[in-house]
Structure formats: structure tokens, C-alpha cells
Coordinates of C-alpha atoms in Angstrom, one line a residue:
X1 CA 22.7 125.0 105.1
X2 CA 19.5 124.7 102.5
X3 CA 20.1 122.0 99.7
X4 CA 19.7 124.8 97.3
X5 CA 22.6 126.9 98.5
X6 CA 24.8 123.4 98.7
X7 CA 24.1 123.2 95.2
X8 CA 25.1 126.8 93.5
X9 CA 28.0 126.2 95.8
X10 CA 29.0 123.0 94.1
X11 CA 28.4 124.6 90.8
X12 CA 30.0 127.4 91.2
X13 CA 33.3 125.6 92.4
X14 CA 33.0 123.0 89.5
X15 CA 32.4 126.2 87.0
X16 CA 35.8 128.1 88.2
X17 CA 37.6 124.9 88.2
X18 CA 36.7 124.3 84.5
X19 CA 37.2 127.7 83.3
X20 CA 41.0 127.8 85.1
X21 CA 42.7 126.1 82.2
X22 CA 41.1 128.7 79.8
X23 CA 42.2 131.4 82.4
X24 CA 45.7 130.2 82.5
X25 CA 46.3 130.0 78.7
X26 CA 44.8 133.8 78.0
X27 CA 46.8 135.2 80.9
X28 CA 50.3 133.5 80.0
X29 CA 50.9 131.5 83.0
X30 CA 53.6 128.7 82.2
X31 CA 55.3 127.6 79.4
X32 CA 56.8 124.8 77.5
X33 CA 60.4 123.8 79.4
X34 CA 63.2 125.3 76.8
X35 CA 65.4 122.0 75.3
X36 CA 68.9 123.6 77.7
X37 CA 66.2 123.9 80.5
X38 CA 65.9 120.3 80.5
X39 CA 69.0 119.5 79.7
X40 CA 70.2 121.1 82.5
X41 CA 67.8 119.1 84.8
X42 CA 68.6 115.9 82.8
X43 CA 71.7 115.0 84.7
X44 CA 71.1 111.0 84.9
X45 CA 74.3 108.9 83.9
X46 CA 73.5 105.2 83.9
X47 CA 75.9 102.1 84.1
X48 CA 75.7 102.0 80.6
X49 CA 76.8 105.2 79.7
X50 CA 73.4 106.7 78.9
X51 CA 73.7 110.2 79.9
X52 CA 77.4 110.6 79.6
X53 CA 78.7 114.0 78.1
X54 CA 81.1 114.1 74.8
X55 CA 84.3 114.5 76.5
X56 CA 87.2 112.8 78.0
X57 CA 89.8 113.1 80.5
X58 CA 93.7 111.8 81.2
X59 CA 95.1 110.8 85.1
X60 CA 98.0 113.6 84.5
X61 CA 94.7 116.3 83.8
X62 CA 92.8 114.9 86.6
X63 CA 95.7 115.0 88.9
X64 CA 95.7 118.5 89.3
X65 CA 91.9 119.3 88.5
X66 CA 91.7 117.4 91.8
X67 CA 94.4 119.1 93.2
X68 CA 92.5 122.0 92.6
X69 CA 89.3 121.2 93.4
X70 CA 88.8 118.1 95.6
X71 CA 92.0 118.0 97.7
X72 CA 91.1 119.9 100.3
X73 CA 89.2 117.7 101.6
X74 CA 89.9 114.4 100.0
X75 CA 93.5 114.8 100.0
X76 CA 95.8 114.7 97.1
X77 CA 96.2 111.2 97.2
X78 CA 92.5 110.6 97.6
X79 CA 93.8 109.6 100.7
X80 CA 90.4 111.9 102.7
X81 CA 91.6 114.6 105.4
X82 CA 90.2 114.6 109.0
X83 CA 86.4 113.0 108.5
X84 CA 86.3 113.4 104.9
X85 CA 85.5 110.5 102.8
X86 CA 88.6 108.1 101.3
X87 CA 88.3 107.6 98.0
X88 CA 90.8 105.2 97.3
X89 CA 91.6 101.7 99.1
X90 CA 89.8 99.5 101.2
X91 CA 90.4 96.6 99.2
X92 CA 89.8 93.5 101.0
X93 CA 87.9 95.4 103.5
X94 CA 84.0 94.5 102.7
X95 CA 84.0 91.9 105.3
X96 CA 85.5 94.5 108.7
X97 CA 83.0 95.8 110.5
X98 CA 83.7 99.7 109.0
X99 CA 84.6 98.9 105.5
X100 CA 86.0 101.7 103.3
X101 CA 83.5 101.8 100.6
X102 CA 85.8 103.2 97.1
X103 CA 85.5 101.9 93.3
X104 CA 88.4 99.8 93.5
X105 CA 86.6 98.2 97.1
X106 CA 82.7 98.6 96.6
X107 CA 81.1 100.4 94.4
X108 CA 80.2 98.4 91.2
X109 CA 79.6 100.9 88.1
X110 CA 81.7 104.0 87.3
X111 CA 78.9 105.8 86.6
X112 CA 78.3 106.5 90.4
X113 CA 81.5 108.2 90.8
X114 CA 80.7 110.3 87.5
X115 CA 77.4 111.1 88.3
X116 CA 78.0 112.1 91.5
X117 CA 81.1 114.2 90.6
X118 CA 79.1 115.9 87.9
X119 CA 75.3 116.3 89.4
X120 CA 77.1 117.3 92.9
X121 CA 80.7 118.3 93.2
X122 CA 83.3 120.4 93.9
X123 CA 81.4 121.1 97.8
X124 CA 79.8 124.4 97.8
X125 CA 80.3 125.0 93.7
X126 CA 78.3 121.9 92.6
X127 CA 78.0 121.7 88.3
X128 CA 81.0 124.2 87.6
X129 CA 83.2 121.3 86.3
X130 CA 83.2 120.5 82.6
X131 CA 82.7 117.4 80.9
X132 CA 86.4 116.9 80.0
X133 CA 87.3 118.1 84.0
X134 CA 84.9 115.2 85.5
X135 CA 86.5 112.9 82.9
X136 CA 89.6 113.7 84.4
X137 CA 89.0 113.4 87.9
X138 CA 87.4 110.3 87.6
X139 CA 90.2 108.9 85.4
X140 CA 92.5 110.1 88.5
X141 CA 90.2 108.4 91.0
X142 CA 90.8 105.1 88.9
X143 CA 94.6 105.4 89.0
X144 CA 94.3 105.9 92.8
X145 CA 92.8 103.1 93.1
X146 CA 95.6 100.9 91.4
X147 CA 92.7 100.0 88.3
X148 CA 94.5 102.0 85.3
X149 CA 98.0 103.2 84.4
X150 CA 99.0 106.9 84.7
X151 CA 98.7 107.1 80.9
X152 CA 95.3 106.4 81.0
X153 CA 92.0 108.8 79.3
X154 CA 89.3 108.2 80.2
X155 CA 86.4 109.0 77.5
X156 CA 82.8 108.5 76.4
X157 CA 83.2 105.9 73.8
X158 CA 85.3 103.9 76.6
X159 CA 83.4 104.8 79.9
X160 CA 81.6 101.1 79.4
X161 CA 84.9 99.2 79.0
X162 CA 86.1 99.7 82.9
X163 CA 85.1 97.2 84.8
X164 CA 85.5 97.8 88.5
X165 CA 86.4 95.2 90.6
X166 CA 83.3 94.4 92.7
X167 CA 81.1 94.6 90.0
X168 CA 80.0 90.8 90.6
X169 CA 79.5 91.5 94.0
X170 CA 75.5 92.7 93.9
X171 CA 72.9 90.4 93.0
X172 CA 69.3 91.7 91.5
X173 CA 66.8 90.7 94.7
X174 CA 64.1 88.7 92.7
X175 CA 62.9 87.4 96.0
X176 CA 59.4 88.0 94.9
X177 CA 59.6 85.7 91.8
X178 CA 62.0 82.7 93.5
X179 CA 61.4 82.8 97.2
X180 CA 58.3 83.8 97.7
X181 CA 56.5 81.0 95.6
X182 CA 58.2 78.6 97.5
X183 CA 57.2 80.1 101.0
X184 CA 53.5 80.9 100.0
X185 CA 53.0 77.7 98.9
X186 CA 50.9 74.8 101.0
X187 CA 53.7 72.7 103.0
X188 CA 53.8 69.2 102.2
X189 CA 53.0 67.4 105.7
X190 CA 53.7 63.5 104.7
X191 CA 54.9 61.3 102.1
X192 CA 56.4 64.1 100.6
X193 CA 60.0 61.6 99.4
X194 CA 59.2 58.3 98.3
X195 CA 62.3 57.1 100.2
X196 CA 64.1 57.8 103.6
X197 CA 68.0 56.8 104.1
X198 CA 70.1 57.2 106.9
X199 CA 73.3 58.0 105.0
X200 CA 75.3 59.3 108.0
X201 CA 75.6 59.5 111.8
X202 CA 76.2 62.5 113.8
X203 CA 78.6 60.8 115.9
X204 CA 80.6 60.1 112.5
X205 CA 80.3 63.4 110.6
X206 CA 82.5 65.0 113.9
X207 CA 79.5 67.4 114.8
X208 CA 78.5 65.5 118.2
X209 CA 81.2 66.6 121.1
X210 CA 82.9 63.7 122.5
X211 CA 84.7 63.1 125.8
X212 CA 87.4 65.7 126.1
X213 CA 89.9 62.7 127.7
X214 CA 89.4 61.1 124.1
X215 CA 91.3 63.8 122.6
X216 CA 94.3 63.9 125.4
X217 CA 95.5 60.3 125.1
X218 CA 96.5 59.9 121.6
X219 CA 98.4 63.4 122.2
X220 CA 100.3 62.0 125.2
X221 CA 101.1 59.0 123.3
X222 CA 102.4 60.5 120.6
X223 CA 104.6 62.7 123.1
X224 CA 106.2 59.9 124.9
X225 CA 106.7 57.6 121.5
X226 CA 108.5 61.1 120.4
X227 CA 112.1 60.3 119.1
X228 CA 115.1 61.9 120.8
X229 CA 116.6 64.5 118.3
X230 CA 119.5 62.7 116.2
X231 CA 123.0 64.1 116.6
X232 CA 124.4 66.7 114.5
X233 CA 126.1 64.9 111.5
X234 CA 130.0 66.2 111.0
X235 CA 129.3 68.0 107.7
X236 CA 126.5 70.1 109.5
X237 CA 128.5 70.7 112.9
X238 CA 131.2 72.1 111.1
X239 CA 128.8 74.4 108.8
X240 CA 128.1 75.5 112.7
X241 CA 131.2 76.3 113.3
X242 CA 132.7 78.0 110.6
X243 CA 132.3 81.5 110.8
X244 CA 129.2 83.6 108.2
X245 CA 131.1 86.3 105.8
X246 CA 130.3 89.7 107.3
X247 CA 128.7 91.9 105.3
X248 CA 128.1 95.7 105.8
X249 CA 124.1 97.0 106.8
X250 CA 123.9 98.3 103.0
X251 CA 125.0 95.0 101.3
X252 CA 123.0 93.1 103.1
X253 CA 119.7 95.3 102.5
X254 CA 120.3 95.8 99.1
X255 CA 120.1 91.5 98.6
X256 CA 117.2 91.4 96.5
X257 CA 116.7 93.9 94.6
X258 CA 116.1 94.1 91.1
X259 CA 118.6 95.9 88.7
X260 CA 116.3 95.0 85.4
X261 CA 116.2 97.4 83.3
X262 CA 112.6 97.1 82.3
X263 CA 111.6 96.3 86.5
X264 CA 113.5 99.5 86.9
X265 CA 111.7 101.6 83.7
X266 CA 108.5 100.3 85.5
X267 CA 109.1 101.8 89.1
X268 CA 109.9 105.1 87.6
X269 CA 106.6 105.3 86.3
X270 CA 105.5 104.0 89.5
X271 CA 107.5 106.8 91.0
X272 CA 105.4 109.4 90.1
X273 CA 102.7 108.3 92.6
X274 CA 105.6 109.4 95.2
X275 CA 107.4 112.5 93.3
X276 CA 105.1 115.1 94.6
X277 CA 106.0 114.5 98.0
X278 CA 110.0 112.7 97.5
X279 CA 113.2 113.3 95.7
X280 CA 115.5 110.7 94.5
X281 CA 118.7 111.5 92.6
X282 CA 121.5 113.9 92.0
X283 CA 120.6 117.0 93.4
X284 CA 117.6 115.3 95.5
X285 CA 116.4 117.8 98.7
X286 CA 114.3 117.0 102.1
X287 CA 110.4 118.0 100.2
X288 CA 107.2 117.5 102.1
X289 CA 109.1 114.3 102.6
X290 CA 112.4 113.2 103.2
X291 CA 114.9 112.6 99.8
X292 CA 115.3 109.3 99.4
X293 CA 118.8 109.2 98.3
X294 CA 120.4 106.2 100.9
X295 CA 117.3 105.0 102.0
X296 CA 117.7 101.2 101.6
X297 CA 119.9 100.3 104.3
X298 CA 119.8 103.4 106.5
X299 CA 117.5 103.8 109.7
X300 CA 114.0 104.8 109.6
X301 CA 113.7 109.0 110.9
X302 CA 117.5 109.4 109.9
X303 CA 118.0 112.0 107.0
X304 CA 119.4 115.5 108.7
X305 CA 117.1 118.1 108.2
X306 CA 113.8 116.9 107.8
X307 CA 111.4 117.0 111.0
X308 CA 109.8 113.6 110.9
X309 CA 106.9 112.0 113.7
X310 CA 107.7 111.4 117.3
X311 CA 106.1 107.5 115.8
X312 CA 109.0 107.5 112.7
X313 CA 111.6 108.6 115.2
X314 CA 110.6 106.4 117.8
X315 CA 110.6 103.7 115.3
X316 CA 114.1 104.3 113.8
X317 CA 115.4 104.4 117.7
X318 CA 113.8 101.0 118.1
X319 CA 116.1 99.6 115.1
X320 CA 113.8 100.0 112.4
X321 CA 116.5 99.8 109.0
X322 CA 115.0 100.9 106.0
X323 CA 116.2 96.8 104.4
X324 CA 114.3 96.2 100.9
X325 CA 111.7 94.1 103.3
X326 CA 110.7 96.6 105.4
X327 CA 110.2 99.4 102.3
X328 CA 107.7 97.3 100.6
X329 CA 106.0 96.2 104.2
X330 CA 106.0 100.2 105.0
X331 CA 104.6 100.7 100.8
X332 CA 102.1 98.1 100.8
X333 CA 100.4 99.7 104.3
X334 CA 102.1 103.1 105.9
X335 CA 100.0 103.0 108.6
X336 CA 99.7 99.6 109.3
X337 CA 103.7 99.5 109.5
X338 CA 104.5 102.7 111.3
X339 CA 101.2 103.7 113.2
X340 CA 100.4 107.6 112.8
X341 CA 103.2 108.6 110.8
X342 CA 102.8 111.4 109.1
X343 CA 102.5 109.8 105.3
X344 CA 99.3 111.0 104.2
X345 CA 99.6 108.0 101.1
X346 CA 97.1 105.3 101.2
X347 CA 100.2 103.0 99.5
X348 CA 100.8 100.6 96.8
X349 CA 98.6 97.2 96.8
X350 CA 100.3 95.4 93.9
X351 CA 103.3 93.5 94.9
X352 CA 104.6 94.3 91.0
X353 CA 104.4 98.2 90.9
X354 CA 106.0 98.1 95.0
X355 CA 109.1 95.9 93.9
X356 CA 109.6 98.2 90.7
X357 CA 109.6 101.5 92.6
X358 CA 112.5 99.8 95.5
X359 CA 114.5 99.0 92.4
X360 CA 113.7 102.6 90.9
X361 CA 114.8 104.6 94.1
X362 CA 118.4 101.7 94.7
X363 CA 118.5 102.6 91.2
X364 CA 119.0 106.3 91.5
X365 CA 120.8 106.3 94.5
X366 CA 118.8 104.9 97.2

């Protein structure tokens, strides 16, 4: 190709590239973006509430906006169905090898869970929530998580004030400003501490093994300089001997727990965690779970009528009796106490709200 034609080329190109903007503007082609046409791409919600929406939302709304619109696959207890994210629990969990990742276990800001709600949810009908009906949900995704009370709305002015509990747990990596100094500096190679001390000995700080017939003669010695047991005094013998007051399986179960009035006034509100699926009380019928009427004292899989797990029958055969012990064992972890029951509740981790809601249901008849 001649180095004339290389050069109309060139100019022609540069030419039609210059005159494109002009083109463009005569011709109509774009526009400005509309202020709701941003808006509706500006979706951001930061950890300090930049972003949020005007709006707010109560646990008793969000209840059954989730009910509605997240259940189906997170359950109604946030509890998760099948493979579908949990999205309450895992306390204590961070350090197992598959932790459940929740705002009351992981997550730091409550932003995430709004963001994500709003930018992303319900599956397949993502942005159809309003303000108030995200408020709500995530106000309900608190409450499942034991971090408010069921009176609870949740709002822009006080979005900042919750504080989830692992929002200590992240640090901000500024590796590049404190280790990295200290690694790409040059090494000191000698002299580098004006004085050298031998403060300790391996041998005496226990981290050097020693001879493992050491360790077996001062246990044998202590075995054969073992005192014979002393004889029973006469006071305790006869406590032996005398026969223990019988009392019935209900008695007995019921030793312990509360009848305070205000213990009691707090499990009822604790109660409604457990109403949707259980009746307690005059008039109380077999729901999606069992009524609870007799419970403390009677044996697990027991009430007539209701079709319970081969695992809840099988436990009740074993001589599982529902004693104020075992409730707040079978509260604090359902699955953990009675594996694969059918209980879809994640259960109650304060030892407060579990000891409020036995005294609640003796209460009322159970």
C-alpha cells in the first residue's frame, strides 16, 4: 500500500471520528438519564444508612409479608426448606467447619440483609416489595434471630441503632500499611538487641517430652497411699434407709417451674413464636402440632390424634417424659434433642425467653 493512500486513509478515519459527536447530537441519539431513571438504578444501601428508603416496618407486619413472600423457601420460621438458605441461627457456629452464616451468627451490618432483600428479592419477582414491606421483613428476620422483641419497628431514622452481634468480628486488612513495611524492610543480621538473656529452659516451661515412666510413678503412688473409704456415719446410714416420699410423674416434672406472674406474662409473649403451629388452653386442638395441654409430665409422641415422626415415637417408647428439663433441652435445639423430628423451628437460644414459655404452657394447662 503507497504512503499516500495510508495517509487519506488515516485522515479520513480521524475526520469521521471527529464529526460523530456532531452526528450524534443532530440525529438525537441518547439523552440525559431522567432523575426516577437513576433512582431506580441507585439501589446502594450502606452500613450507615445511606441509601435507605422513608419507611418502616413491625415483626407482626413482617411476619406475614414473609409468610407471603419468602416462606416458601426459607420457611416460616426462617428455619430454610430442603437446600434453601437458613436465615436465622447458627450462633456459636463460626468456628465448625460448615457454619450457618445469619445476622444474628455472621453477618455484621443490617444493611446486607436490606440491600439484598430490596435490590434482589422475593426469587423470580425481584424489586416488587415496598419500602415499608422490606422494613418489615427485615424487622422479622431480627426477631428470628432472638435480637429484638416481637414489638419491635424497624425504621429509617433507627436502621443505624441495631447492632448485630458479630459486628466486631471483621477487621479492615491494612496489611499494606503495617505488615508490609516490616517485611520489605532490610533484616537486621547482628547486634540487632544490645542484650541476650536466657530467661527460661525448655525443659522447665513443660514443652520438651520427658520419660513417659516419669509420669506413671507419682500416679501409682498416689493410688496405693489412697485412703480406704470411711464408714457410713449413723445419721447418714439411716438417711439410707428410710424410705424417699413418692411422688406422681406430674409432681415431680412440674418441680421447678416458675408460677411468677411476670415469668409467666413473659412466656406468653414468648409464646407466639410457637402459636402458629401449637395450642395451649381451654379448647386447645392437635394443629400442625400437637396441643400442648398435659405436656409437662407426659411422654414424648403421646397425645391421641396427632401423627407424629417414627424418631418422636420412637423416642417416647424409649422413656422420653416431657419433665421441665427435657422441654427446655428439646427448645433450646429440636434437632439436636430428638434427631429428624418433624419440628421445622430452629428453637429458642436464650435460657430467659425458654424458662418463661415452660412456665406459660404449666400455666395454661400444660
Amino acid at each position: 500500500m503507497s504512503k499516500f493512500r495510508e495517509l487519506v486513509i488515516g485522515t479520513t478515519v480521524l475526520t469521521v471520528l471527529g464529526v460523530a459527536p456532531a452526528f450524534a447530537e443532530k440525529m438525537g441519539l441518547g439523552r440525559p438519564a431522567l432523575p426516577e431513571e437513576i433512582a431506580a438504578w441507585d439501589l446502594d444501601v450502606s452500613p450507615d444508612g445511606t441509601g435507605l428508603p422513608v419507611g418502616s416496618g413491625s415483626v407482626e407486619d413482617g411476619e406475614m409479608t414473609f409468610s407471603e413472600n419468602c416462606a416458601a423457601c426459607h420457611g416460616e420460621f426462617a428455619e430454610g426448606v430442603d437446600n434453601w438458605p437458613k436465615l436465622a441461627g447458627g450462633m456459636g457456629t463460626l468456628d465448625h467447619a460448615d457454619p450457618l452464616k445469619t445476622i444474628g451468627s455472621y453477618w455484621p451490618h443490617l444493611s446486607t440483609a436490606f440491600d439484598y432483600v430490596n435490590r434482589s428479592m422475593p426469587f423470580g419477582n425481584a424489586q416488587s416489595l415496598e419500602p415499608d414491606q422490606v422494613y418489615a421483613i427485615v424487622a422479622y428476620l431480627l426477631y428470628s434471630n432472638d435480637l429484638v422483641e416481637d414489638d419491635f419497628v424497624l425504621s429509617n431514622e433507627n436502621f443505624t441503632e441495631v447492632v448485630l452481634p458479630n459486628a466486631e468480628g471483621f477487621i479492615v486488612d491494612d496489611r499494606d500499611t503495617v505488615e508490609l513495611p516490616l517485611f520489605t524492610q532490610e533484616p537486621c543480621m547482628e547486634n540487632c538487641k544490645d542484650s541476650v538473656e536466657i530467661t527460661m529452659h525448655a525443659a522447665n516451661l513443660d514443652v520438651t517430652p520427658g520419660d513417659p515412666a516419669d509420669d506413671a510413678e507419682p500416679a501409682a503412688a498416689a493410688e496405693e497411699t489412697m485412703a480406704e473409704p470411711e464408714a457410713p456415719t449413723t445419721e447418714e446410714a439411716a438417711a439410707e434407709e428410710a424410705p424417699a416420699e413418692e411422688t406422681t410423674p406430674v409432681e415431680a416434672a412440674a418441680a421447678g417451674v416458675s408460677d411468677d406472674a411476670e415469668v409467666i406474662a413473659a412466656g406468653e409473649a414468648v409464646f407466639k413464636k410457637c402459636k402458629a403451629c401449637h395450642k395451649v388452653g381451654e379448647g386447645a386442638k392437635n394443629a400442625t402440632g400437637p396441643m400442648l395441654n398435659g405436656v409437662i409430665g407426659r411422654h414424648a409422641g403421646a397425645v391421641d390424634g396427632f401423627k407424629y415422626s417414627n424418631q418422636m415415637l420412637e423416642a417416647g417408647e424409649g422413656g422420653l417424659v416431657w419433665t421441665p428439663e427435657n422441654i427446655s433441652a428439646y427448645l433450646k435445639d429440636p434437632k439436636g434433642f430428638v434427631p429428624k423430628n418433624r419440628m421445622a423451628f430452629a428453637g429458642l437460644k436464650k435460657d430467659d425467653d425458654i424458662a418463661a414459655v415452660i412456665a406459660y404452657i404449666a400455666a395454661n394447662g400444660g
